[in-house]
Short mmCIF file of C-alpha atoms in Angstrom, two decimals:
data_model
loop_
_atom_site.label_atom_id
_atom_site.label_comp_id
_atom_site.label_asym_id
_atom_site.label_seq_id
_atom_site.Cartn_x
_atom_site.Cartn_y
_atom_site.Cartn_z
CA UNK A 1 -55.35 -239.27 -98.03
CA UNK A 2 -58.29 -237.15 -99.75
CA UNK A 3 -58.09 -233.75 -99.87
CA UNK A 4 -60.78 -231.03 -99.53
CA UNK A 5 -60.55 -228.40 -102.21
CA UNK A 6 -61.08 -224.68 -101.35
CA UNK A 7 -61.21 -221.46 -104.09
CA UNK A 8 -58.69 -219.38 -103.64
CA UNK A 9 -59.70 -216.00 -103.72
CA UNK A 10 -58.28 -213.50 -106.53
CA UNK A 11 -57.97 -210.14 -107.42
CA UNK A 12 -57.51 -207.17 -105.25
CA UNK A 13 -58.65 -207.99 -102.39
CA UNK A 14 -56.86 -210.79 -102.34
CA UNK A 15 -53.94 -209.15 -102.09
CA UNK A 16 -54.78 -206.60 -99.36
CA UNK A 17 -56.14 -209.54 -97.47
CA UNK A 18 -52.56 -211.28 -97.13
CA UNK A 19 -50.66 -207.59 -96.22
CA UNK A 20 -53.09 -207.65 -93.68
CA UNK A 21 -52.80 -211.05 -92.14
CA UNK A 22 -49.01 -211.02 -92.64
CA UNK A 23 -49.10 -207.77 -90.15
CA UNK A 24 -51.42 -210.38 -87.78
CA UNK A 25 -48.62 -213.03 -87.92
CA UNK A 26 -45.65 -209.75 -87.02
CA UNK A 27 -47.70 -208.06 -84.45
CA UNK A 28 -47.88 -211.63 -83.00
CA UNK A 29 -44.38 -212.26 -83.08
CA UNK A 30 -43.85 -209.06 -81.30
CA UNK A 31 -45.94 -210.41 -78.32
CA UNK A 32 -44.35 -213.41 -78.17
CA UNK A 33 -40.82 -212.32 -78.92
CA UNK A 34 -41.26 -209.99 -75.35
CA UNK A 35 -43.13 -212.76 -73.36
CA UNK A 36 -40.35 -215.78 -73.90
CA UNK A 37 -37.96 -214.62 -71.32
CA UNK A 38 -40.30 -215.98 -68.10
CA UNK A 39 -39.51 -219.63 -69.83
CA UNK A 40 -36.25 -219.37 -71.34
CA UNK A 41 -34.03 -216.75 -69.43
CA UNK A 42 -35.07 -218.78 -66.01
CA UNK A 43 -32.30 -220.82 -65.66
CA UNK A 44 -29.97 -217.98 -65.78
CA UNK A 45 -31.48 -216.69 -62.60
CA UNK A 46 -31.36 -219.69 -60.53
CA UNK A 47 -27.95 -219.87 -59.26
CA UNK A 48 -28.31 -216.27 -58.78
CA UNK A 49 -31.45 -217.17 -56.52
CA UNK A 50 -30.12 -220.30 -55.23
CA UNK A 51 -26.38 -217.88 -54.07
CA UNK A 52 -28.41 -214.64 -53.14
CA UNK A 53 -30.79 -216.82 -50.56
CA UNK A 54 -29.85 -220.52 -49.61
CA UNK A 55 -32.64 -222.13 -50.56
CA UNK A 56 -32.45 -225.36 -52.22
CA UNK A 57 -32.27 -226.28 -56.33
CA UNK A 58 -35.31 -227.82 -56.04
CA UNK A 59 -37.50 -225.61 -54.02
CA UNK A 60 -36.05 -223.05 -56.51
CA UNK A 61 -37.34 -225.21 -59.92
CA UNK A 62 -40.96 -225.30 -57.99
CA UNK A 63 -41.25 -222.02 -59.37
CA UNK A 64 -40.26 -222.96 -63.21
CA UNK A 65 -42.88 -225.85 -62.03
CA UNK A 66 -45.95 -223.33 -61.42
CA UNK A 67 -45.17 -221.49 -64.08
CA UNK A 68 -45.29 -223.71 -66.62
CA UNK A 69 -48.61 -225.54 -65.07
CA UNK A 70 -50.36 -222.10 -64.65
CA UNK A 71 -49.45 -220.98 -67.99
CA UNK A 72 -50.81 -224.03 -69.69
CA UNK A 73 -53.90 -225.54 -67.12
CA UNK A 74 -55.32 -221.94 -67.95
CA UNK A 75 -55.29 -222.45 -71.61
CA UNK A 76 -58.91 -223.91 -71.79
CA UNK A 77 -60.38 -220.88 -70.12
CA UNK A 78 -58.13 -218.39 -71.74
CA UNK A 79 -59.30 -220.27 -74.96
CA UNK A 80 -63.22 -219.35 -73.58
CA UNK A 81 -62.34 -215.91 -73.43
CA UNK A 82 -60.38 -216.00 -77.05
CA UNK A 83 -63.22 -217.15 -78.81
CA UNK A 84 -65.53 -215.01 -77.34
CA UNK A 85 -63.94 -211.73 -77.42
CA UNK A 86 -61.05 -211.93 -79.62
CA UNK A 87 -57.55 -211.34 -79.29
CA UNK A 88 -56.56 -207.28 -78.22
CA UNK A 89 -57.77 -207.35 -74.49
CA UNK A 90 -56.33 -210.54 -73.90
CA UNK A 91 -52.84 -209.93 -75.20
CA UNK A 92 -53.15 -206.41 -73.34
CA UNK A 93 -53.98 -208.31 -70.39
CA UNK A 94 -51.13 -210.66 -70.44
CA UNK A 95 -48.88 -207.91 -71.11
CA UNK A 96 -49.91 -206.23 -67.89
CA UNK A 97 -49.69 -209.68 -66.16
CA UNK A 98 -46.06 -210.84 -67.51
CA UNK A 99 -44.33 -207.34 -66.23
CA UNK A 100 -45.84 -207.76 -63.00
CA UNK A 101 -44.92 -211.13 -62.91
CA UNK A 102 -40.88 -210.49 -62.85
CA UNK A 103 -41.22 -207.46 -60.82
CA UNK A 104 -43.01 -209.27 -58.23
CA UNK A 105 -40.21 -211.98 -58.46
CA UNK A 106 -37.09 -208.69 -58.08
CA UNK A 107 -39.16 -208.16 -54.19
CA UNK A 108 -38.99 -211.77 -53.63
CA UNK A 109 -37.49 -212.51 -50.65
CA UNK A 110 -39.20 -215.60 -49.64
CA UNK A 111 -40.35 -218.76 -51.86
CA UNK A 112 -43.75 -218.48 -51.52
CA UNK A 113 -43.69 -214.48 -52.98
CA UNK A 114 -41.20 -216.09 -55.79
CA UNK A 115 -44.28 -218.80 -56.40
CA UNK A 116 -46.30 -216.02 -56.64
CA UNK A 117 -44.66 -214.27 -59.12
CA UNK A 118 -44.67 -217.61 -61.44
CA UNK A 119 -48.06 -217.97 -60.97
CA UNK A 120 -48.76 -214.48 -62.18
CA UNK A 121 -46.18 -215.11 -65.34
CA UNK A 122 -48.08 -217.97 -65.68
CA UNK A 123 -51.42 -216.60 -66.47
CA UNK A 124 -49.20 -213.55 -68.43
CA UNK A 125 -47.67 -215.75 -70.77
CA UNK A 126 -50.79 -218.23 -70.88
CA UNK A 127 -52.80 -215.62 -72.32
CA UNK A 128 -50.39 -213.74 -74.88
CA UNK A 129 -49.34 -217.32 -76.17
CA UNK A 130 -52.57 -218.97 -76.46
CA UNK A 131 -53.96 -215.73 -77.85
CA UNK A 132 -50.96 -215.38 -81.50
CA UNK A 133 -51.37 -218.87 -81.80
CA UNK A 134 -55.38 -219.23 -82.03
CA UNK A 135 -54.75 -216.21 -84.05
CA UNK A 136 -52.63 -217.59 -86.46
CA UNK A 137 -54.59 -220.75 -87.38
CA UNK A 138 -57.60 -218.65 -88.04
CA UNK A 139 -55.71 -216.33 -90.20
CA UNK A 140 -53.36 -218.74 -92.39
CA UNK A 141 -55.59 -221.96 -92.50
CA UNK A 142 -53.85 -222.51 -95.72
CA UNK A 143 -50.05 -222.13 -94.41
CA UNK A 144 -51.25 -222.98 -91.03
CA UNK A 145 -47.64 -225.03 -90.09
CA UNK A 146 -45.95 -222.40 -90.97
CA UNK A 147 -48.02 -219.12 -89.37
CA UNK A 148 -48.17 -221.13 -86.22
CA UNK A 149 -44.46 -221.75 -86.37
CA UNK A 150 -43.26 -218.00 -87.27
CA UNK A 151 -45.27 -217.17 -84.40
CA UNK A 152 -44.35 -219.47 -82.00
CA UNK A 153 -40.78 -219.26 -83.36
CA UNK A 154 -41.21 -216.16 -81.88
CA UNK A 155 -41.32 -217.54 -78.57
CA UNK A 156 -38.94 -219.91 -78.84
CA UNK A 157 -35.89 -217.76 -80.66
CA UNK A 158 -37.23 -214.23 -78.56
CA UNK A 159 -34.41 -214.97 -75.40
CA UNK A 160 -31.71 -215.07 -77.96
CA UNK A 161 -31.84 -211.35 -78.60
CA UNK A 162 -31.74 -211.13 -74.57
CA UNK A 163 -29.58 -213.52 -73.19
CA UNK A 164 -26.64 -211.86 -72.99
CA UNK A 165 -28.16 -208.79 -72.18
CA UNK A 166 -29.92 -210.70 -69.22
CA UNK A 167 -26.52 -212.05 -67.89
CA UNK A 168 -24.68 -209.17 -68.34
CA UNK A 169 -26.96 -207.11 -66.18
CA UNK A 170 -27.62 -209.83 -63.55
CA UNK A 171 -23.32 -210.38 -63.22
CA UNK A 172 -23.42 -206.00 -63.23
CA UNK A 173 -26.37 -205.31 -61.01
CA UNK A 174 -28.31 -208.50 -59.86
CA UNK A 175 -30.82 -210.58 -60.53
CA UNK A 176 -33.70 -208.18 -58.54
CA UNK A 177 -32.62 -205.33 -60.64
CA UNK A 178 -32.42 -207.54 -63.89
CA UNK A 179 -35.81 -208.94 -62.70
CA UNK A 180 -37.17 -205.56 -62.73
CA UNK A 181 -36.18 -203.76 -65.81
CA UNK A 182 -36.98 -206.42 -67.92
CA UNK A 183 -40.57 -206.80 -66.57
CA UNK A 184 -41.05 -203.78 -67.15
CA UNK A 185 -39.84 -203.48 -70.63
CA UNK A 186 -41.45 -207.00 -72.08
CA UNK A 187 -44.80 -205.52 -70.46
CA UNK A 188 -44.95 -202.86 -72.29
CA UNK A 189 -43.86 -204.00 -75.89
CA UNK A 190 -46.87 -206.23 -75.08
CA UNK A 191 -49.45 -204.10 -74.42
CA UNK A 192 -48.70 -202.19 -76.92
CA UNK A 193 -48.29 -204.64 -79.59
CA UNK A 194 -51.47 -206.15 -78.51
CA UNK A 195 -53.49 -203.68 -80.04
CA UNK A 196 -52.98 -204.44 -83.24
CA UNK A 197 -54.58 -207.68 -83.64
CA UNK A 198 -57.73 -208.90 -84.88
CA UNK A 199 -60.11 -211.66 -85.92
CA UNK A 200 -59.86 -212.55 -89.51
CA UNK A 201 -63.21 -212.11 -91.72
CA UNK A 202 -64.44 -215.22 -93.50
CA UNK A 203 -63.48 -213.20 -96.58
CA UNK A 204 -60.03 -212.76 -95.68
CA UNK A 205 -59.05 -216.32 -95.59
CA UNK A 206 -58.39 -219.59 -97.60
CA UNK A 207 -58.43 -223.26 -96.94
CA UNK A 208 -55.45 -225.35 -98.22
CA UNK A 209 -55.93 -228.05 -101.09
CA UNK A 210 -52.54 -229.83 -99.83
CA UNK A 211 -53.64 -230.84 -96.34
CA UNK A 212 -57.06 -232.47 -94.89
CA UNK A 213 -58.66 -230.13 -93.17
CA UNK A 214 -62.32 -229.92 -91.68
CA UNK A 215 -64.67 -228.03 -92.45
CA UNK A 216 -66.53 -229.07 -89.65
CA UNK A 217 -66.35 -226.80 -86.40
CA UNK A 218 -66.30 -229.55 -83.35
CA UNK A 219 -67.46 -228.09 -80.00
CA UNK A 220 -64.96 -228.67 -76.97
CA UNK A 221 -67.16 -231.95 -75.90
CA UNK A 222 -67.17 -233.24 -78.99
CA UNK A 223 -63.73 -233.08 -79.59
CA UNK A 224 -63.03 -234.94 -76.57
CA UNK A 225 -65.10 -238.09 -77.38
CA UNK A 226 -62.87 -238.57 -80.42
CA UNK A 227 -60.21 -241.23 -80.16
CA UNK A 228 -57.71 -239.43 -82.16
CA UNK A 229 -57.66 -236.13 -79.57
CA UNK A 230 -56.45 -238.17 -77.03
CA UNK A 231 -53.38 -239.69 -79.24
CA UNK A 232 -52.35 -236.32 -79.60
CA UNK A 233 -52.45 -235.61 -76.42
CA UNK A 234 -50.41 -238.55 -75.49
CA UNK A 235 -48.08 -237.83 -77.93
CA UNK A 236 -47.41 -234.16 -76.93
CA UNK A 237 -46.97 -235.45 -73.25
CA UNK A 238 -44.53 -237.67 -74.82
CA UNK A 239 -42.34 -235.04 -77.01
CA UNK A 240 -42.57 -232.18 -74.64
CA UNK A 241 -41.15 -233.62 -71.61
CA UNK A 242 -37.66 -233.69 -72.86
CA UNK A 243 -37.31 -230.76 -74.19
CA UNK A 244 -38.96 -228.84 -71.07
CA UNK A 245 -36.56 -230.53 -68.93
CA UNK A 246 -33.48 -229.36 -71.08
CA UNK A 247 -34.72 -225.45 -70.85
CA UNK A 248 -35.69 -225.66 -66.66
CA UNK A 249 -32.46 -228.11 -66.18
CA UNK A 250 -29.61 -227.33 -69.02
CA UNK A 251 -27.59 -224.75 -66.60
CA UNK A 252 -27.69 -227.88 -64.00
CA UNK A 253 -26.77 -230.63 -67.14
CA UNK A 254 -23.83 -228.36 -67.75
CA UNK A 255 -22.43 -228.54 -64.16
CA UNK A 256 -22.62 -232.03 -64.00
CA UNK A 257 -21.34 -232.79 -66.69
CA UNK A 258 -18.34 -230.62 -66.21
CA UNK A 259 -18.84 -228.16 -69.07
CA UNK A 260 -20.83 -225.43 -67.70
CA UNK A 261 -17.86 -222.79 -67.92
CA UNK A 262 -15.40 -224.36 -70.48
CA UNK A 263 -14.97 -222.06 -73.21
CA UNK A 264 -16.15 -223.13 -76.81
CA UNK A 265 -15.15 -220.95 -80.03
CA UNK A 266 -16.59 -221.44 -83.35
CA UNK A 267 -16.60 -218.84 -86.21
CA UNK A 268 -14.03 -216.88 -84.05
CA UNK A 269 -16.59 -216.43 -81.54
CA UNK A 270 -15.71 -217.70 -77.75
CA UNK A 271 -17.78 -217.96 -75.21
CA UNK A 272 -18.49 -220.62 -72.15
CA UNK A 273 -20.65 -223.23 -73.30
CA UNK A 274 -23.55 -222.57 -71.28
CA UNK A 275 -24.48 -219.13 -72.64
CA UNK A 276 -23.28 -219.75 -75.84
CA UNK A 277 -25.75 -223.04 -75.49
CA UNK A 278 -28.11 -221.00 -74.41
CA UNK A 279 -28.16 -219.12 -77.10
CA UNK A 280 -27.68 -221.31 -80.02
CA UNK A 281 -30.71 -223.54 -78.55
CA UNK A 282 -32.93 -220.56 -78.50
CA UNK A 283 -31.75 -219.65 -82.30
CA UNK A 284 -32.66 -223.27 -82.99
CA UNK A 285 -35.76 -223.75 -81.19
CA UNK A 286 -37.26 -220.57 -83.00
CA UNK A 287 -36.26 -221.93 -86.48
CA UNK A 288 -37.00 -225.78 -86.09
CA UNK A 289 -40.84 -224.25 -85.33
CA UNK A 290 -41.80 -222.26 -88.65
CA UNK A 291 -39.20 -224.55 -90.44
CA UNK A 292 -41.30 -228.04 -89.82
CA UNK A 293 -44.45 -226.15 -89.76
CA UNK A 294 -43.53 -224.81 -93.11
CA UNK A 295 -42.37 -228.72 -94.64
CA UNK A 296 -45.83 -229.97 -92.48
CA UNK A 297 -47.79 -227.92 -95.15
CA UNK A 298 -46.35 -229.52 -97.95
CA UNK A 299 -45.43 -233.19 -97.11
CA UNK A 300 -48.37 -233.76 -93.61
CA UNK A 301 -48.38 -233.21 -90.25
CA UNK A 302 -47.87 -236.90 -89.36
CA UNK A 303 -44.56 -237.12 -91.41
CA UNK A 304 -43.04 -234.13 -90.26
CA UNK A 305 -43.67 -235.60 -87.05
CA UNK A 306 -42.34 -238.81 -87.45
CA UNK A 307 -38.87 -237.20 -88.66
CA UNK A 308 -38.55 -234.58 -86.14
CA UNK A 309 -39.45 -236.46 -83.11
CA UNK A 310 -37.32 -239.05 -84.31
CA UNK A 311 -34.30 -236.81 -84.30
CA UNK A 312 -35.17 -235.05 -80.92
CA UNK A 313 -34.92 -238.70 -79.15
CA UNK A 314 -31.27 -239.94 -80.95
CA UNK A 315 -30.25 -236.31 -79.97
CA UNK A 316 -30.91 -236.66 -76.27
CA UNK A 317 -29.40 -239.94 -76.81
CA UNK A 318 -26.04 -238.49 -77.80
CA UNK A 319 -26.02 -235.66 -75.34
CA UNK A 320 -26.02 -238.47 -73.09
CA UNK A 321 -23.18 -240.34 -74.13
CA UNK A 322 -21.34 -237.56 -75.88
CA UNK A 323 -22.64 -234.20 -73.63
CA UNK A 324 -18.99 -234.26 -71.58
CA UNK A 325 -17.23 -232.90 -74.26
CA UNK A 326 -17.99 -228.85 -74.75
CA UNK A 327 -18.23 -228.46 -78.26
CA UNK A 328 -20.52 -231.71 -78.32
CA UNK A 329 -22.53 -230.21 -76.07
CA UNK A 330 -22.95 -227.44 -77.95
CA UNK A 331 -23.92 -229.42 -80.94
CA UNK A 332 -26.32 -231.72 -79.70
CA UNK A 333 -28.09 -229.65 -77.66
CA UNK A 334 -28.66 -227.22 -80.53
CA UNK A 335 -29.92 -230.21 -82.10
CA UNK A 336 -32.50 -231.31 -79.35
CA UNK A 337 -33.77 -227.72 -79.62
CA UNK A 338 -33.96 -227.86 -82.81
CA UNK A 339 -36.28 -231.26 -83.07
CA UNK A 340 -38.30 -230.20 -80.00
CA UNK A 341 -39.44 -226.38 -80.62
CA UNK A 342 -41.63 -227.84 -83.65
CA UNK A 343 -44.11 -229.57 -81.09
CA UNK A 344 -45.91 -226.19 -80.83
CA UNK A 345 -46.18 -225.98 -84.45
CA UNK A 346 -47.34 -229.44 -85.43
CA UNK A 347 -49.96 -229.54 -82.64
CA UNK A 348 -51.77 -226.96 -82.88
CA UNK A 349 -51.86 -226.67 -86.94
CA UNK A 350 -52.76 -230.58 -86.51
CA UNK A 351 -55.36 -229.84 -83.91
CA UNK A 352 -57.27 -227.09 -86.45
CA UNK A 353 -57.03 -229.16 -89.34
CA UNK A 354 -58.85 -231.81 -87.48
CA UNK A 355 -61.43 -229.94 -85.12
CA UNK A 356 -61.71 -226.45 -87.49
CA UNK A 357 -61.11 -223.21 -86.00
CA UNK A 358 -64.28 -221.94 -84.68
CA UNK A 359 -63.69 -223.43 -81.25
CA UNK A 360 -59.80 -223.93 -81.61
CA UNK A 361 -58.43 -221.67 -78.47
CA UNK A 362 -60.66 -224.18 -75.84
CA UNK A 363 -60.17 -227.30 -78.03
CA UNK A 364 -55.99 -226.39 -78.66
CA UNK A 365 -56.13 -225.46 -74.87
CA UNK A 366 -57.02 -228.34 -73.41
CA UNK A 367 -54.68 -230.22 -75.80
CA UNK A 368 -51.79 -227.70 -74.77
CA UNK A 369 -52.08 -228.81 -71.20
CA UNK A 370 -50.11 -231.18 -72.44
CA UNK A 371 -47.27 -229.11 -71.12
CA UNK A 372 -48.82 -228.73 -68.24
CA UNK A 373 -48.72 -232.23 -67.52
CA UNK A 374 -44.92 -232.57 -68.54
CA UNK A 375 -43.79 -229.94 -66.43
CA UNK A 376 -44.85 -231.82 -63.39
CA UNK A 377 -42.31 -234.30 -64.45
CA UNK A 378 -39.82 -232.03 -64.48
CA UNK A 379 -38.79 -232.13 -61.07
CA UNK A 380 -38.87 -235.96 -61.26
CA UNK A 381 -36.13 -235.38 -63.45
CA UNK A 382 -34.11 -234.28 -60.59
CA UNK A 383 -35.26 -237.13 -57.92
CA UNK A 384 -34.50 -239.59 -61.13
CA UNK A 385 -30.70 -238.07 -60.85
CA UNK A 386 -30.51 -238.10 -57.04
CA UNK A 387 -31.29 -241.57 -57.02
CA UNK A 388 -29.17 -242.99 -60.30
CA UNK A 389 -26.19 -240.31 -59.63
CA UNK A 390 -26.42 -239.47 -63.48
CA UNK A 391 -28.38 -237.40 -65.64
CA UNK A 392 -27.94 -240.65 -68.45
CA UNK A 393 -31.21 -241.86 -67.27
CA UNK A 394 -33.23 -239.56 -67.10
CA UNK A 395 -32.27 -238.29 -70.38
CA UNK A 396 -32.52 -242.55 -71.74
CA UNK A 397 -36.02 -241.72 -70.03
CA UNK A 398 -36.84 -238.96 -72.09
CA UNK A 399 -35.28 -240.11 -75.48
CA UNK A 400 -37.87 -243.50 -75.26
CA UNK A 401 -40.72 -241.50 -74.80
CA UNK A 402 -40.16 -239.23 -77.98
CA UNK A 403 -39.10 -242.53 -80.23
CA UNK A 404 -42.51 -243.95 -79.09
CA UNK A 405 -44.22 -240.74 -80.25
CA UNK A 406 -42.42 -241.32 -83.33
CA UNK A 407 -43.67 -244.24 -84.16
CA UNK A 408 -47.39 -243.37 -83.42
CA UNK A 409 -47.11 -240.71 -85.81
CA UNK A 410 -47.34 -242.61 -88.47
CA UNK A 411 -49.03 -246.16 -87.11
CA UNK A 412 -51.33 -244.71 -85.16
CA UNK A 413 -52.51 -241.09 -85.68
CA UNK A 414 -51.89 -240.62 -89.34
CA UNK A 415 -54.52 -243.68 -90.33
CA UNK A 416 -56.71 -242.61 -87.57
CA UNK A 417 -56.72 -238.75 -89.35
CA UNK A 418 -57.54 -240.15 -92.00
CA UNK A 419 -60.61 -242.18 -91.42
CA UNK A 420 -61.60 -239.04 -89.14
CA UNK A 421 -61.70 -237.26 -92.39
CA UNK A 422 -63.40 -239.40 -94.18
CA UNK A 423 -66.25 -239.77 -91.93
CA UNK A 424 -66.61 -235.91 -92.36
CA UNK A 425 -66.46 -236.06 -95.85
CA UNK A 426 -69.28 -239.05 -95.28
CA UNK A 427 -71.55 -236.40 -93.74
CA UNK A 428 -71.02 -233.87 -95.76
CA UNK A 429 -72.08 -235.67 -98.72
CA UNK A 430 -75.45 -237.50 -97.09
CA UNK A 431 -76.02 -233.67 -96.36
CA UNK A 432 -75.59 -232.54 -99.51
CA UNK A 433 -72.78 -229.87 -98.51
CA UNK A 434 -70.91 -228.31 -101.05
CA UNK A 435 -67.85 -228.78 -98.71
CA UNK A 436 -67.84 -232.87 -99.38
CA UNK A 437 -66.00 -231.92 -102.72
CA UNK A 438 -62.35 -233.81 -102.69
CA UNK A 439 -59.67 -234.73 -104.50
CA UNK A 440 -56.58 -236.85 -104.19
CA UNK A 441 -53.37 -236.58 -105.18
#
């Protein structure tokens, strides 16, 4: 594939420039650090829920359900707002919104005021997560896999540092006062945090010379008459499903499969294997994402993609088969996490390098409800288990459809990327832009 050159810039500046954007990419990681819990401390709370007030598993996951679809069907318009007014009042505002959204939740005493609190979390998390993300493509366009995966590492990894603290407090004081508390505190840190972000000047930034990227900004509309957004989308449908279903349904895996409160030791640490899988997924999922996003710069997004998605699907595979025995468990679901967290990386750095960045929180939006669209197949999970009396095929399910995603990485969306580039490069040129300049390797 061709290559676009950019000039780097040097001296001074230069160097100020990166001290600055490196404090973007922390200040980001702050934000979504506090905002993870919502997603990934949720299943600690639902036998709590499910104990405290009768009502049934599934009823219960609705929430996780709304969550997830209000969180990522309001990406487009939190994208709108992005663009247009840039990243501190947004963040602030999702900071407000993500502490009321688990304090709401500690007063719920019915399902429909615990719906209401996802919904809320929802639009919290939606707009602190969209928000670091858009604002780490624009920032790092030349390490763009792996700003976007440091900071949405941060998401991914942020429960670890609370998990125990989250189960300790809901065994000490329960999960309304848990609920509470920790609204509160992952609010503020938030709002606070959110304050120091910015929009990068054109001066402050450099394109990469090791990955195609356009210089072209596509609008929203024209994004979505290309062919190759709609692979993407597809494929993030694909590779998100199965990993979504492991953080809403990995507490109910567990019990089925007998393992839930077998102890596990390793490095003369024991612990049951559900927190300590808990926790060792988070660690992983926050790793695998600036970890690919950091080998996407250097060997393509399609590649990375290929390998990683590849090892999510024999994972869930093996958890499967091999998921009965504790310290397999353990192993393989660390594992999953590990091959799944980089979706958020590779998507959105892909999605920038194709479409450019000037329009990249409606354009990554829309591709992001992606998620949206798997979590509605989350409880389907659950009917799919009902009716087979094992969680084998639904996981068999899930495995297929990132092995298929796989395989489109490479036959389908890298050669497709590339002749997308090409025809920019085509334009460029009969326009006589500077920008047309390329190189291969």
């Amino acid at each position: 594939m061709s290559h676009t050159v950019a000039a780097p810039p040097a001296g001074p500046s230069a160097m100020v420039s990166d001290k600055v954007r490196w404090m973007q990419i922390v200040a980001g990681i702050v934000c979504m650090v506090a905002s993870a819990n919502i997603q990934y401390a949720w299943t600690l709370f639902v036998p709590e829920i499910q104990a405290t007030h009768g009502w049934t598993r599934a009823s219960i996951q609705t929430a996780f359900t709304i969550f997830v679809v209000v969180q990522t069907w309001l990406t487009p318009i939190e994208g709108y707002f992005i663009d247009r007014y840039g990243p501190r009042v947004i963040v602030a505002f999702g900071g407000l919104m993500t502490g009321l959204a688990w304090v709401v939740n500690s007063y719920a005493g019915s399902l429909s005021l615990l719906y209401v609190g996802s919904a809320i979390g929802g639009i919290g998390v939606g707009c602190v997560y969209a928000t670091c993300v858009n604002n780490a493509l624009k920032w790092f366009p030349d390490k763009r896999g792996l700003a976007v995966g440091l900071t949405a590492g941060g998401y991914g990894a942020g429960s670890a540092l609370t998990i125990l603290p989250i189960a300790s407090m809901i065994h000490a004081s329960g999960y309304q006062s848990t609920f509470f508390f920790f609204g509160l505190l992952q609010g503020t840190i938030i709002f606070i945090a959110a304050w120091f972000l910015r929009t990068p000047a054109k001066e402050e930034v450099k394109l990469s010379n090791k990955v195609a990227q356009s210089r072209r900004d596509y609008t929203l509309s024209e994004a979505l008459r290309t062919p190759v957004f709609w692979v993407m989308q597809l494929m993030f449908i694909c590779t998100v499903t199965g990993g979504l279903m492991a953080v809403a349904q990995l507490g109910v895996i567990a019990h089925d499969l007998g393992v839930k409160e077998t102890p596990v030791s390793v490095l003369g640490i024991t612990m049951a294997a559900l927190p300590f899988a808990l926790m060792l997924d988070r660690i992983m999922n926050g790793i695998s994402r600036p970890l690919f996003g950091f080998v996407s710069d250097h060997i393509g997004r399609e590649a990375t993609m290929f390998i990683a998605f590849t090892l999510e699907g024999l994972g869930i595979i093996m958890l499967s088969r091999f998921g009965h025995d504790p310290m397999m468990f353990l192993i393989l679901s660390g594992m999953v996490f590990l091959a799944w967290g980089e979706v958020y990386s590779l998507f959105s750095a892909t999605s920038a390098d194709t479409f450019g960045t000037k329009h990249a929180g409606k354009i990554y939006g829309v591709l992001y409800c992606a998620k949206g669209v798997a979590a509605l197949l989350v409880p389907l999970g659950n009917l799919l288990m009902e009716a087979t009396g094992t969680w084998a095929t639904v996981l068999y399910v899930t495995a297929t459809m990132d092995l298929i995603a796989a395989f489109c990485a490479i036959a389908v969306l890298k050669p497709m990327l590339k002749r997308h580039h090409a025809r920019n490069e085509a334009e460029a040129a009969r326009r006589g832009s500077p920008v047309a300049a390329t190189v291969s390797p």
